[in-house]
Amino acid sequence: MRGVDPARDYDYLSEFDPGNDLPLANQLLDEAYALKKQGDFKAAEKLMLVARAYLDVKCEMDDQAAHTAVNYRSYLLLGNLYHDMREWDKELDAYTKASWTWDMLQQRNKHRFIPGPIVYYSNLQRCNPSEKSLYQILPPSTRIW
């Protein structure tokens, strides 16, 4: 399945099927995600931005392209990348755009699992398996999820 990284199964990317719409964008995002996993953040960013530019043009030409799972996935992966690059403003922008696209996508794809952006917001404090997550650090009375 596209985008699977077993070390990050908690972010639900392994369960997220971006569908068959706009296969070129999916291919670019798959390659970019593979580069990110290898630690080549700059090359991954360039490929993701090419995918975003392609999707932006498609969305201008066809309103329905904005409501595709691949469009949503591109913002999620971009936010994930910017988090790892510690580009906090860009990360927030990507996740905000993911939030904007999720509602219409959810309405269009009621039969498919589309993880809501809140899943990603609650995991912005990513951790190595040897580190404690934010969820484990906060006392139970302060947890909001």
mmCIF file of N, CA and C in Angstrom:
data_model
loop_
_atom_site.group_PDB
_atom_site.id
_atom_site.type_symbol
_atom_site.label_atom_id
_atom_site.label_comp_id
_atom_site.label_asym_id
_atom_site.label_seq_id
_atom_site.Cartn_x
_atom_site.Cartn_y
_atom_site.Cartn_z
ATOM 1 N N MET A 1 0.845 -1.188 0.000
ATOM 2 C CA MET A 1 0.000 0.000 0.000
ATOM 3 C C MET A 1 0.884 1.243 0.000
ATOM 4 N N ARG A 2 0.452 2.267 -0.657
ATOM 5 C CA ARG A 2 1.242 3.487 -0.753
ATOM 6 C C ARG A 2 1.471 4.136 0.598
ATOM 7 N N GLY A 3 2.660 4.699 0.769
ATOM 8 C CA GLY A 3 2.929 5.531 1.928
ATOM 9 C C GLY A 3 3.147 4.793 3.231
ATOM 10 N N VAL A 4 3.273 3.481 3.199
ATOM 11 C CA VAL A 4 3.379 2.744 4.458
ATOM 12 C C VAL A 4 4.783 2.888 5.041
ATOM 13 N N ASP A 5 4.847 3.221 6.295
ATOM 14 C CA ASP A 5 6.093 3.246 7.053
ATOM 15 C C ASP A 5 5.777 2.577 8.383
ATOM 16 N N PRO A 6 6.144 1.297 8.547
ATOM 17 C CA PRO A 6 5.747 0.574 9.765
ATOM 18 C C PRO A 6 6.165 1.269 11.055
ATOM 19 N N ALA A 7 7.263 2.005 11.038
ATOM 20 C CA ALA A 7 7.702 2.706 12.243
ATOM 21 C C ALA A 7 6.755 3.838 12.615
ATOM 22 N N ARG A 8 5.908 4.244 11.675
ATOM 23 C CA ARG A 8 4.980 5.342 11.939
ATOM 24 C C ARG A 8 3.544 4.902 11.731
ATOM 25 N N ASP A 9 3.248 3.697 12.083
ATOM 26 C CA ASP A 9 1.905 3.174 11.866
ATOM 27 C C ASP A 9 0.862 3.958 12.647
ATOM 28 N N TYR A 10 1.268 4.628 13.725
ATOM 29 C CA TYR A 10 0.314 5.376 14.530
ATOM 30 C C TYR A 10 -0.240 6.593 13.808
ATOM 31 N N ASP A 11 0.380 6.988 12.680
ATOM 32 C CA ASP A 11 -0.161 8.159 11.988
ATOM 33 C C ASP A 11 -1.209 7.783 10.942
ATOM 34 N N TYR A 12 -1.564 6.506 10.877
ATOM 35 C CA TYR A 12 -2.644 6.006 10.020
ATOM 36 C C TYR A 12 -2.365 6.111 8.526
ATOM 37 N N LEU A 13 -1.139 6.436 8.122
ATOM 38 C CA LEU A 13 -0.851 6.480 6.694
ATOM 39 C C LEU A 13 -0.968 5.093 6.073
ATOM 40 N N SER A 14 -0.709 4.050 6.853
ATOM 41 C CA SER A 14 -0.772 2.702 6.297
ATOM 42 C C SER A 14 -2.200 2.284 5.960
ATOM 43 N N GLU A 15 -3.189 2.919 6.582
ATOM 44 C CA GLU A 15 -4.591 2.570 6.318
ATOM 45 C C GLU A 15 -5.239 3.503 5.295
ATOM 46 N N PHE A 16 -4.520 4.504 4.866
ATOM 47 C CA PHE A 16 -5.100 5.541 4.026
ATOM 48 C C PHE A 16 -4.873 5.223 2.556
ATOM 49 N N ASP A 17 -5.938 4.959 1.830
ATOM 50 C CA ASP A 17 -5.862 4.669 0.403
ATOM 51 C C ASP A 17 -6.140 5.946 -0.379
ATOM 52 N N PRO A 18 -5.139 6.488 -1.093
ATOM 53 C CA PRO A 18 -5.359 7.721 -1.818
ATOM 54 C C PRO A 18 -6.143 7.556 -3.106
ATOM 55 N N GLY A 19 -6.494 6.341 -3.465
ATOM 56 C CA GLY A 19 -7.316 6.134 -4.651
ATOM 57 C C GLY A 19 -6.524 6.167 -5.942
ATOM 58 N N ASN A 20 -7.238 6.123 -7.060
ATOM 59 C CA ASN A 20 -6.612 6.060 -8.378
ATOM 60 C C ASN A 20 -6.681 7.375 -9.135
ATOM 61 N N ASP A 21 -7.239 8.408 -8.521
ATOM 62 C CA ASP A 21 -7.303 9.700 -9.193
ATOM 63 C C ASP A 21 -5.899 10.278 -9.338
ATOM 64 N N LEU A 22 -5.638 10.904 -10.448
ATOM 65 C CA LEU A 22 -4.387 11.626 -10.676
ATOM 66 C C LEU A 22 -3.160 10.768 -10.346
ATOM 67 N N PRO A 23 -2.929 9.688 -11.103
ATOM 68 C CA PRO A 23 -1.843 8.753 -10.787
ATOM 69 C C PRO A 23 -0.449 9.382 -10.813
ATOM 70 N N LEU A 24 -0.237 10.408 -11.643
ATOM 71 C CA LEU A 24 1.073 11.063 -11.665
ATOM 72 C C LEU A 24 1.389 11.690 -10.308
ATOM 73 N N ALA A 25 0.407 12.328 -9.708
ATOM 74 C CA ALA A 25 0.614 12.930 -8.386
ATOM 75 C C ALA A 25 0.912 11.855 -7.349
ATOM 76 N N ASN A 26 0.187 10.737 -7.416
ATOM 77 C CA ASN A 26 0.453 9.639 -6.480
ATOM 78 C C ASN A 26 1.869 9.106 -6.637
ATOM 79 N N GLN A 27 2.315 8.976 -7.887
ATOM 80 C CA GLN A 27 3.665 8.467 -8.135
ATOM 81 C C GLN A 27 4.715 9.422 -7.571
ATOM 82 N N LEU A 28 4.540 10.719 -7.812
ATOM 83 C CA LEU A 28 5.480 11.709 -7.282
ATOM 84 C C LEU A 28 5.509 11.686 -5.756
ATOM 85 N N LEU A 29 4.338 11.580 -5.138
ATOM 86 C CA LEU A 29 4.268 11.549 -3.677
ATOM 87 C C LEU A 29 4.894 10.274 -3.112
ATOM 88 N N ASP A 30 4.690 9.145 -3.794
ATOM 89 C CA ASP A 30 5.307 7.893 -3.347
ATOM 90 C C ASP A 30 6.827 8.003 -3.369
ATOM 91 N N GLU A 31 7.363 8.560 -4.466
ATOM 92 C CA GLU A 31 8.810 8.718 -4.576
ATOM 93 C C GLU A 31 9.331 9.699 -3.531
ATOM 94 N N ALA A 32 8.598 10.768 -3.310
ATOM 95 C CA ALA A 32 9.014 11.760 -2.316
ATOM 96 C C ALA A 32 9.007 11.162 -0.914
ATOM 97 N N TYR A 33 7.982 10.375 -0.606
ATOM 98 C CA TYR A 33 7.897 9.758 0.721
ATOM 99 C C TYR A 33 9.044 8.769 0.928
ATOM 100 N N ALA A 34 9.410 8.037 -0.132
ATOM 101 C CA ALA A 34 10.546 7.106 -0.041
ATOM 102 C C ALA A 34 11.842 7.870 0.225
ATOM 103 N N LEU A 35 12.022 9.006 -0.441
ATOM 104 C CA LEU A 35 13.211 9.834 -0.193
ATOM 105 C C LEU A 35 13.221 10.368 1.230
ATOM 106 N N LYS A 36 12.058 10.751 1.717
ATOM 107 C CA LYS A 36 11.972 11.259 3.093
ATOM 108 C C LYS A 36 12.386 10.178 4.083
ATOM 109 N N LYS A 37 11.922 8.950 3.849
ATOM 110 C CA LYS A 37 12.275 7.848 4.747
ATOM 111 C C LYS A 37 13.778 7.578 4.731
ATOM 112 N N GLN A 38 14.424 7.867 3.590
ATOM 113 C CA GLN A 38 15.871 7.684 3.487
ATOM 114 C C GLN A 38 16.632 8.853 4.101
ATOM 115 N N GLY A 39 15.917 9.903 4.487
ATOM 116 C CA GLY A 39 16.553 11.057 5.117
ATOM 117 C C GLY A 39 16.924 12.174 4.160
ATOM 118 N N ASP A 40 16.562 12.048 2.884
ATOM 119 C CA ASP A 40 16.873 13.091 1.902
ATOM 120 C C ASP A 40 15.710 14.083 1.855
ATOM 121 N N PHE A 41 15.637 14.936 2.867
ATOM 122 C CA PHE A 41 14.499 15.839 3.026
ATOM 123 C C PHE A 41 14.383 16.865 1.904
ATOM 124 N N LYS A 42 15.506 17.413 1.448
ATOM 125 C CA LYS A 42 15.454 18.456 0.414
ATOM 126 C C LYS A 42 14.923 17.903 -0.912
ATOM 127 N N ALA A 43 15.403 16.727 -1.308
ATOM 128 C CA ALA A 43 14.904 16.118 -2.547
ATOM 129 C C ALA A 43 13.431 15.746 -2.401
ATOM 130 N N ALA A 44 13.059 15.251 -1.225
ATOM 131 C CA ALA A 44 11.655 14.905 -0.973
ATOM 132 C C ALA A 44 10.780 16.144 -1.064
ATOM 133 N N GLU A 45 11.257 17.252 -0.499
ATOM 134 C CA GLU A 45 10.486 18.493 -0.554
ATOM 135 C C GLU A 45 10.284 18.944 -1.996
ATOM 136 N N LYS A 46 11.334 18.869 -2.807
ATOM 137 C CA LYS A 46 11.217 19.286 -4.212
ATOM 138 C C LYS A 46 10.173 18.448 -4.949
ATOM 139 N N LEU A 47 10.214 17.131 -4.752
ATOM 140 C CA LEU A 47 9.235 16.263 -5.420
ATOM 141 C C LEU A 47 7.820 16.531 -4.925
ATOM 142 N N MET A 48 7.671 16.743 -3.624
ATOM 143 C CA MET A 48 6.332 17.026 -3.085
ATOM 144 C C MET A 48 5.799 18.351 -3.608
ATOM 145 N N LEU A 49 6.677 19.329 -3.760
ATOM 146 C CA LEU A 49 6.227 20.621 -4.286
ATOM 147 C C LEU A 49 5.867 20.525 -5.764
ATOM 148 N N VAL A 50 6.559 19.657 -6.507
ATOM 149 C CA VAL A 50 6.178 19.410 -7.905
ATOM 150 C C VAL A 50 4.790 18.763 -7.943
ATOM 151 N N ALA A 51 4.567 17.793 -7.066
ATOM 152 C CA ALA A 51 3.245 17.154 -6.989
ATOM 153 C C ALA A 51 2.176 18.177 -6.624
ATOM 154 N N ARG A 52 2.477 19.069 -5.683
ATOM 155 C CA ARG A 52 1.521 20.105 -5.284
ATOM 156 C C ARG A 52 1.235 21.049 -6.445
ATOM 157 N N ALA A 53 2.263 21.437 -7.194
ATOM 158 C CA ALA A 53 2.058 22.332 -8.340
ATOM 159 C C ALA A 53 1.160 21.661 -9.380
ATOM 160 N N TYR A 54 1.414 20.388 -9.641
ATOM 161 C CA TYR A 54 0.582 19.625 -10.570
ATOM 162 C C TYR A 54 -0.866 19.579 -10.075
ATOM 163 N N LEU A 55 -1.045 19.300 -8.790
ATOM 164 C CA LEU A 55 -2.395 19.235 -8.224
ATOM 165 C C LEU A 55 -3.076 20.598 -8.229
ATOM 166 N N ASP A 56 -2.322 21.657 -7.973
ATOM 167 C CA ASP A 56 -2.907 23.001 -8.010
ATOM 168 C C ASP A 56 -3.456 23.328 -9.392
ATOM 169 N N VAL A 57 -2.710 22.950 -10.432
ATOM 170 C CA VAL A 57 -3.177 23.186 -11.803
ATOM 171 C C VAL A 57 -4.425 22.349 -12.080
ATOM 172 N N LYS A 58 -4.403 21.083 -11.681
ATOM 173 C CA LYS A 58 -5.573 20.221 -11.880
ATOM 174 C C LYS A 58 -6.800 20.771 -11.151
ATOM 175 N N CYS A 59 -6.585 21.299 -9.944
ATOM 176 C CA CYS A 59 -7.699 21.848 -9.157
ATOM 177 C C CYS A 59 -8.270 23.108 -9.808
ATOM 178 N N GLU A 60 -7.407 23.895 -10.449
ATOM 179 C CA GLU A 60 -7.897 25.079 -11.162
ATOM 180 C C GLU A 60 -8.736 24.684 -12.366
ATOM 181 N N MET A 61 -8.340 23.601 -13.035
ATOM 182 C CA MET A 61 -9.039 23.161 -14.239
ATOM 183 C C MET A 61 -10.334 22.413 -13.920
ATOM 184 N N ASP A 62 -10.368 21.738 -12.772
ATOM 185 C CA ASP A 62 -11.513 20.902 -12.416
ATOM 186 C C ASP A 62 -11.734 20.975 -10.910
ATOM 187 N N ASP A 63 -12.868 21.539 -10.511
ATOM 188 C CA ASP A 63 -13.159 21.689 -9.083
ATOM 189 C C ASP A 63 -13.146 20.355 -8.342
ATOM 190 N N GLN A 64 -13.544 19.292 -9.022
ATOM 191 C CA GLN A 64 -13.599 17.985 -8.360
ATOM 192 C C GLN A 64 -12.218 17.454 -7.982
ATOM 193 N N ALA A 65 -11.173 17.920 -8.657
ATOM 194 C CA ALA A 65 -9.816 17.473 -8.322
ATOM 195 C C ALA A 65 -9.436 17.884 -6.908
ATOM 196 N N ALA A 66 -10.027 18.980 -6.441
ATOM 197 C CA ALA A 66 -9.740 19.437 -5.076
ATOM 198 C C ALA A 66 -10.305 18.482 -4.038
ATOM 199 N N HIS A 67 -11.274 17.675 -4.429
ATOM 200 C CA HIS A 67 -11.928 16.763 -3.490
ATOM 201 C C HIS A 67 -11.443 15.323 -3.651
ATOM 202 N N THR A 68 -10.225 15.169 -4.164
ATOM 203 C CA THR A 68 -9.664 13.829 -4.320
ATOM 204 C C THR A 68 -8.797 13.489 -3.118
ATOM 205 N N ALA A 69 -8.706 12.205 -2.842
ATOM 206 C CA ALA A 69 -7.897 11.757 -1.709
ATOM 207 C C ALA A 69 -6.424 12.077 -1.910
ATOM 208 N N VAL A 70 -5.961 12.048 -3.155
ATOM 209 C CA VAL A 70 -4.544 12.345 -3.393
ATOM 210 C C VAL A 70 -4.237 13.808 -3.076
ATOM 211 N N ASN A 71 -5.168 14.707 -3.322
ATOM 212 C CA ASN A 71 -4.959 16.114 -2.977
ATOM 213 C C ASN A 71 -4.811 16.269 -1.462
ATOM 214 N N TYR A 72 -5.679 15.609 -0.724
ATOM 215 C CA TYR A 72 -5.614 15.621 0.740
ATOM 216 C C TYR A 72 -4.312 14.986 1.226
ATOM 217 N N ARG A 73 -3.980 13.819 0.651
ATOM 218 C CA ARG A 73 -2.761 13.110 1.056
ATOM 219 C C ARG A 73 -1.522 13.966 0.828
ATOM 220 N N SER A 74 -1.501 14.743 -0.244
ATOM 221 C CA SER A 74 -0.317 15.564 -0.522
ATOM 222 C C SER A 74 -0.064 16.562 0.599
ATOM 223 N N TYR A 75 -1.138 17.159 1.124
ATOM 224 C CA TYR A 75 -0.965 18.095 2.239
ATOM 225 C C TYR A 75 -0.526 17.370 3.511
ATOM 226 N N LEU A 76 -1.053 16.170 3.747
ATOM 227 C CA LEU A 76 -0.648 15.413 4.933
ATOM 228 C C LEU A 76 0.831 15.046 4.876
ATOM 229 N N LEU A 77 1.271 14.548 3.717
ATOM 230 C CA LEU A 77 2.675 14.158 3.594
ATOM 231 C C LEU A 77 3.594 15.371 3.655
ATOM 232 N N LEU A 78 3.142 16.483 3.092
ATOM 233 C CA LEU A 78 3.943 17.704 3.159
ATOM 234 C C LEU A 78 4.064 18.178 4.607
ATOM 235 N N GLY A 79 2.975 18.128 5.347
ATOM 236 C CA GLY A 79 3.028 18.495 6.761
ATOM 237 C C GLY A 79 3.937 17.567 7.545
ATOM 238 N N ASN A 80 3.868 16.281 7.238
ATOM 239 C CA ASN A 80 4.722 15.280 7.882
ATOM 240 C C ASN A 80 6.195 15.577 7.598
ATOM 241 N N LEU A 81 6.507 15.903 6.341
ATOM 242 C CA LEU A 81 7.884 16.228 5.957
ATOM 243 C C LEU A 81 8.368 17.486 6.662
ATOM 244 N N TYR A 82 7.551 18.541 6.633
ATOM 245 C CA TYR A 82 7.970 19.799 7.259
ATOM 246 C C TYR A 82 8.143 19.645 8.767
ATOM 247 N N HIS A 83 7.382 18.748 9.375
ATOM 248 C CA HIS A 83 7.599 18.496 10.801
ATOM 249 C C HIS A 83 8.996 17.926 11.020
ATOM 250 N N ASP A 84 9.361 16.941 10.210
ATOM 251 C CA ASP A 84 10.680 16.326 10.355
ATOM 252 C C ASP A 84 11.805 17.301 10.022
ATOM 253 N N MET A 85 11.522 18.272 9.148
ATOM 254 C CA MET A 85 12.520 19.293 8.805
ATOM 255 C C MET A 85 12.539 20.433 9.831
ATOM 256 N N ARG A 86 11.598 20.399 10.764
ATOM 257 C CA ARG A 86 11.446 21.437 11.783
ATOM 258 C C ARG A 86 11.109 22.803 11.172
ATOM 259 N N GLU A 87 10.309 22.766 10.120
ATOM 260 C CA GLU A 87 9.799 23.975 9.460
ATOM 261 C C GLU A 87 8.371 24.164 9.958
ATOM 262 N N TRP A 88 8.239 24.721 11.159
ATOM 263 C CA TRP A 88 6.951 24.735 11.855
ATOM 264 C C TRP A 88 5.871 25.527 11.128
ATOM 265 N N ASP A 89 6.201 26.691 10.562
ATOM 266 C CA ASP A 89 5.193 27.492 9.858
ATOM 267 C C ASP A 89 4.674 26.767 8.621
ATOM 268 N N LYS A 90 5.583 26.162 7.876
ATOM 269 C CA LYS A 90 5.180 25.420 6.679
ATOM 270 C C LYS A 90 4.363 24.186 7.052
ATOM 271 N N GLU A 91 4.743 23.549 8.167
ATOM 272 C CA GLU A 91 3.995 22.383 8.641
ATOM 273 C C GLU A 91 2.556 22.772 8.971
ATOM 274 N N LEU A 92 2.395 23.847 9.719
ATOM 275 C CA LEU A 92 1.053 24.297 10.099
ATOM 276 C C LEU A 92 0.232 24.656 8.866
ATOM 277 N N ASP A 93 0.860 25.315 7.895
ATOM 278 C CA ASP A 93 0.165 25.678 6.659
ATOM 279 C C ASP A 93 -0.320 24.427 5.920
ATOM 280 N N ALA A 94 0.535 23.423 5.827
ATOM 281 C CA ALA A 94 0.152 22.186 5.127
ATOM 282 C C ALA A 94 -0.995 21.480 5.842
ATOM 283 N N TYR A 95 -0.923 21.384 7.172
ATOM 284 C CA TYR A 95 -1.996 20.716 7.910
ATOM 285 C C TYR A 95 -3.292 21.529 7.878
ATOM 286 N N THR A 96 -3.176 22.851 7.832
ATOM 287 C CA THR A 96 -4.375 23.689 7.717
ATOM 288 C C THR A 96 -5.065 23.437 6.379
ATOM 289 N N LYS A 97 -4.277 23.371 5.308
ATOM 290 C CA LYS A 97 -4.851 23.092 3.988
ATOM 291 C C LYS A 97 -5.447 21.687 3.935
ATOM 292 N N ALA A 98 -4.823 20.752 4.637
ATOM 293 C CA ALA A 98 -5.396 19.402 4.715
ATOM 294 C C ALA A 98 -6.767 19.458 5.377
ATOM 295 N N SER A 99 -6.890 20.278 6.409
ATOM 296 C CA SER A 99 -8.183 20.419 7.096
ATOM 297 C C SER A 99 -9.240 20.973 6.160
ATOM 298 N N TRP A 100 -8.857 21.933 5.331
ATOM 299 C CA TRP A 100 -9.814 22.534 4.402
ATOM 300 C C TRP A 100 -10.318 21.517 3.391
ATOM 301 N N THR A 101 -9.438 20.610 2.959
ATOM 302 C CA THR A 101 -9.843 19.649 1.924
ATOM 303 C C THR A 101 -10.575 18.439 2.499
ATOM 304 N N TRP A 102 -10.402 18.172 3.799
ATOM 305 C CA TRP A 102 -10.932 16.936 4.370
ATOM 306 C C TRP A 102 -12.456 16.884 4.365
ATOM 307 N N ASP A 103 -13.120 17.967 4.684
ATOM 308 C CA ASP A 103 -14.576 17.949 4.818
ATOM 309 C C ASP A 103 -15.259 17.515 3.527
ATOM 310 N N MET A 104 -14.886 18.152 2.413
ATOM 311 C CA MET A 104 -15.498 17.785 1.134
ATOM 312 C C MET A 104 -15.102 16.371 0.719
ATOM 313 N N LEU A 105 -13.872 16.007 1.001
ATOM 314 C CA LEU A 105 -13.411 14.663 0.671
ATOM 315 C C LEU A 105 -14.206 13.617 1.443
ATOM 316 N N GLN A 106 -14.449 13.888 2.706
ATOM 317 C CA GLN A 106 -15.217 12.967 3.548
ATOM 318 C C GLN A 106 -16.642 12.816 3.018
ATOM 319 N N GLN A 107 -17.246 13.916 2.586
ATOM 320 C CA GLN A 107 -18.604 13.849 2.044
ATOM 321 C C GLN A 107 -18.641 13.036 0.756
ATOM 322 N N ARG A 108 -17.598 13.179 -0.061
ATOM 323 C CA ARG A 108 -17.558 12.490 -1.347
ATOM 324 C C ARG A 108 -17.242 10.999 -1.189
ATOM 325 N N ASN A 109 -16.517 10.634 -0.143
ATOM 326 C CA ASN A 109 -16.025 9.261 0.010
ATOM 327 C C ASN A 109 -16.506 8.620 1.303
ATOM 328 N N LYS A 110 -17.800 8.632 1.536
ATOM 329 C CA LYS A 110 -18.332 8.109 2.799
ATOM 330 C C LYS A 110 -18.034 6.628 2.998
ATOM 331 N N HIS A 111 -17.788 5.908 1.923
ATOM 332 C CA HIS A 111 -17.572 4.465 2.025
ATOM 333 C C HIS A 111 -16.116 4.093 2.302
ATOM 334 N N ARG A 112 -15.196 5.062 2.232
ATOM 335 C CA ARG A 112 -13.777 4.760 2.431
ATOM 336 C C ARG A 112 -13.264 5.387 3.713
ATOM 337 N N PHE A 113 -12.237 4.765 4.292
ATOM 338 C CA PHE A 113 -11.603 5.314 5.490
ATOM 339 C C PHE A 113 -10.735 6.499 5.092
ATOM 340 N N ILE A 114 -11.100 7.669 5.550
ATOM 341 C CA ILE A 114 -10.316 8.881 5.325
ATOM 342 C C ILE A 114 -9.999 9.443 6.706
ATOM 343 N N PRO A 115 -8.776 9.274 7.190
ATOM 344 C CA PRO A 115 -8.481 9.758 8.539
ATOM 345 C C PRO A 115 -8.620 11.266 8.616
ATOM 346 N N GLY A 116 -9.286 11.741 9.646
ATOM 347 C CA GLY A 116 -9.457 13.179 9.814
ATOM 348 C C GLY A 116 -8.165 13.860 10.199
ATOM 349 N N PRO A 117 -8.040 15.137 9.878
ATOM 350 C CA PRO A 117 -6.800 15.849 10.186
ATOM 351 C C PRO A 117 -6.490 15.899 11.672
ATOM 352 N N ILE A 118 -7.488 15.741 12.524
ATOM 353 C CA ILE A 118 -7.234 15.786 13.965
ATOM 354 C C ILE A 118 -6.301 14.650 14.378
ATOM 355 N N VAL A 119 -6.317 13.550 13.647
ATOM 356 C CA VAL A 119 -5.396 12.446 13.912
ATOM 357 C C VAL A 119 -3.963 12.942 13.812
ATOM 358 N N TYR A 120 -3.705 13.789 12.844
ATOM 359 C CA TYR A 120 -2.350 14.280 12.620
ATOM 360 C C TYR A 120 -1.999 15.379 13.611
ATOM 361 N N TYR A 121 -2.940 16.252 13.925
ATOM 362 C CA TYR A 121 -2.661 17.305 14.900
ATOM 363 C C TYR A 121 -2.273 16.712 16.244
ATOM 364 N N SER A 122 -2.926 15.656 16.654
ATOM 365 C CA SER A 122 -2.630 15.080 17.964
ATOM 366 C C SER A 122 -1.299 14.351 17.979
ATOM 367 N N ASN A 123 -0.730 14.104 16.812
ATOM 368 C CA ASN A 123 0.554 13.411 16.749
ATOM 369 C C ASN A 123 1.675 14.319 16.254
ATOM 370 N N LEU A 124 1.499 15.620 16.358
ATOM 371 C CA LEU A 124 2.559 16.515 15.900
ATOM 372 C C LEU A 124 3.830 16.336 16.724
ATOM 373 N N GLN A 125 3.676 15.950 17.976
ATOM 374 C CA GLN A 125 4.849 15.657 18.801
ATOM 375 C C GLN A 125 5.232 14.207 18.502
ATOM 376 N N ARG A 126 5.959 14.018 17.408
ATOM 377 C CA ARG A 126 6.355 12.663 17.027
ATOM 378 C C ARG A 126 7.483 12.195 17.937
ATOM 379 N N CYS A 127 7.665 10.905 18.013
ATOM 380 C CA CYS A 127 8.693 10.400 18.917
ATOM 381 C C CYS A 127 9.364 9.171 18.334
ATOM 382 N N ASN A 128 10.582 8.932 18.780
ATOM 383 C CA ASN A 128 11.274 7.682 18.478
ATOM 384 C C ASN A 128 10.709 6.626 19.414
ATOM 385 N N PRO A 129 10.809 5.349 19.048
ATOM 386 C CA PRO A 129 10.268 4.318 19.939
ATOM 387 C C PRO A 129 10.870 4.379 21.349
ATOM 388 N N SER A 130 12.091 4.902 21.469
ATOM 389 C CA SER A 130 12.740 4.959 22.778
ATOM 390 C C SER A 130 12.314 6.175 23.595
ATOM 391 N N GLU A 131 11.616 7.123 22.968
ATOM 392 C CA GLU A 131 11.190 8.331 23.669
ATOM 393 C C GLU A 131 9.725 8.224 24.071
ATOM 394 N N LYS A 132 9.332 8.997 25.054
ATOM 395 C CA LYS A 132 7.927 9.040 25.450
ATOM 396 C C LYS A 132 7.181 10.008 24.540
ATOM 397 N N SER A 133 5.973 9.672 24.224
ATOM 398 C CA SER A 133 5.162 10.572 23.413
ATOM 399 C C SER A 133 4.533 11.637 24.303
ATOM 400 N N LEU A 134 4.030 12.665 23.675
ATOM 401 C CA LEU A 134 3.352 13.734 24.403
ATOM 402 C C LEU A 134 2.183 13.163 25.202
ATOM 403 N N TYR A 135 1.506 12.184 24.621
ATOM 404 C CA TYR A 135 0.361 11.571 25.293
ATOM 405 C C TYR A 135 0.787 10.927 26.611
ATOM 406 N N GLN A 136 1.965 10.303 26.613
ATOM 407 C CA GLN A 136 2.444 9.633 27.819
ATOM 408 C C GLN A 136 2.952 10.630 28.855
ATOM 409 N N ILE A 137 3.410 11.794 28.416
ATOM 410 C CA ILE A 137 4.001 12.777 29.318
ATOM 411 C C ILE A 137 2.935 13.547 30.089
ATOM 412 N N LEU A 138 1.848 13.913 29.413
ATOM 413 C CA LEU A 138 0.818 14.726 30.055
ATOM 414 C C LEU A 138 0.063 13.927 31.113
ATOM 415 N N PRO A 139 -0.226 14.541 32.247
ATOM 416 C CA PRO A 139 -1.055 13.852 33.236
ATOM 417 C C PRO A 139 -2.466 13.639 32.684
ATOM 418 N N PRO A 140 -3.157 12.577 33.099
ATOM 419 C CA PRO A 140 -4.481 12.253 32.548
ATOM 420 C C PRO A 140 -5.484 13.400 32.610
ATOM 421 N N SER A 141 -5.414 14.236 33.621
ATOM 422 C CA SER A 141 -6.396 15.313 33.754
ATOM 423 C C SER A 141 -6.231 16.397 32.694
ATOM 424 N N THR A 142 -5.061 16.478 32.043
ATOM 425 C CA THR A 142 -4.834 17.528 31.041
ATOM 426 C C THR A 142 -4.969 17.012 29.618
ATOM 427 N N ARG A 143 -5.178 15.727 29.442
ATOM 428 C CA ARG A 143 -5.304 15.179 28.092
ATOM 429 C C ARG A 143 -6.631 15.602 27.488
ATOM 430 N N ILE A 144 -6.565 16.035 26.230
ATOM 431 C CA ILE A 144 -7.788 16.497 25.567
ATOM 432 C C ILE A 144 -8.305 15.486 24.561
ATOM 433 N N TRP A 145 -7.607 14.407 24.347
ATOM 434 C CA TRP A 145 -8.061 13.429 23.373
ATOM 435 C C TRP A 145 -8.338 12.111 23.998
#
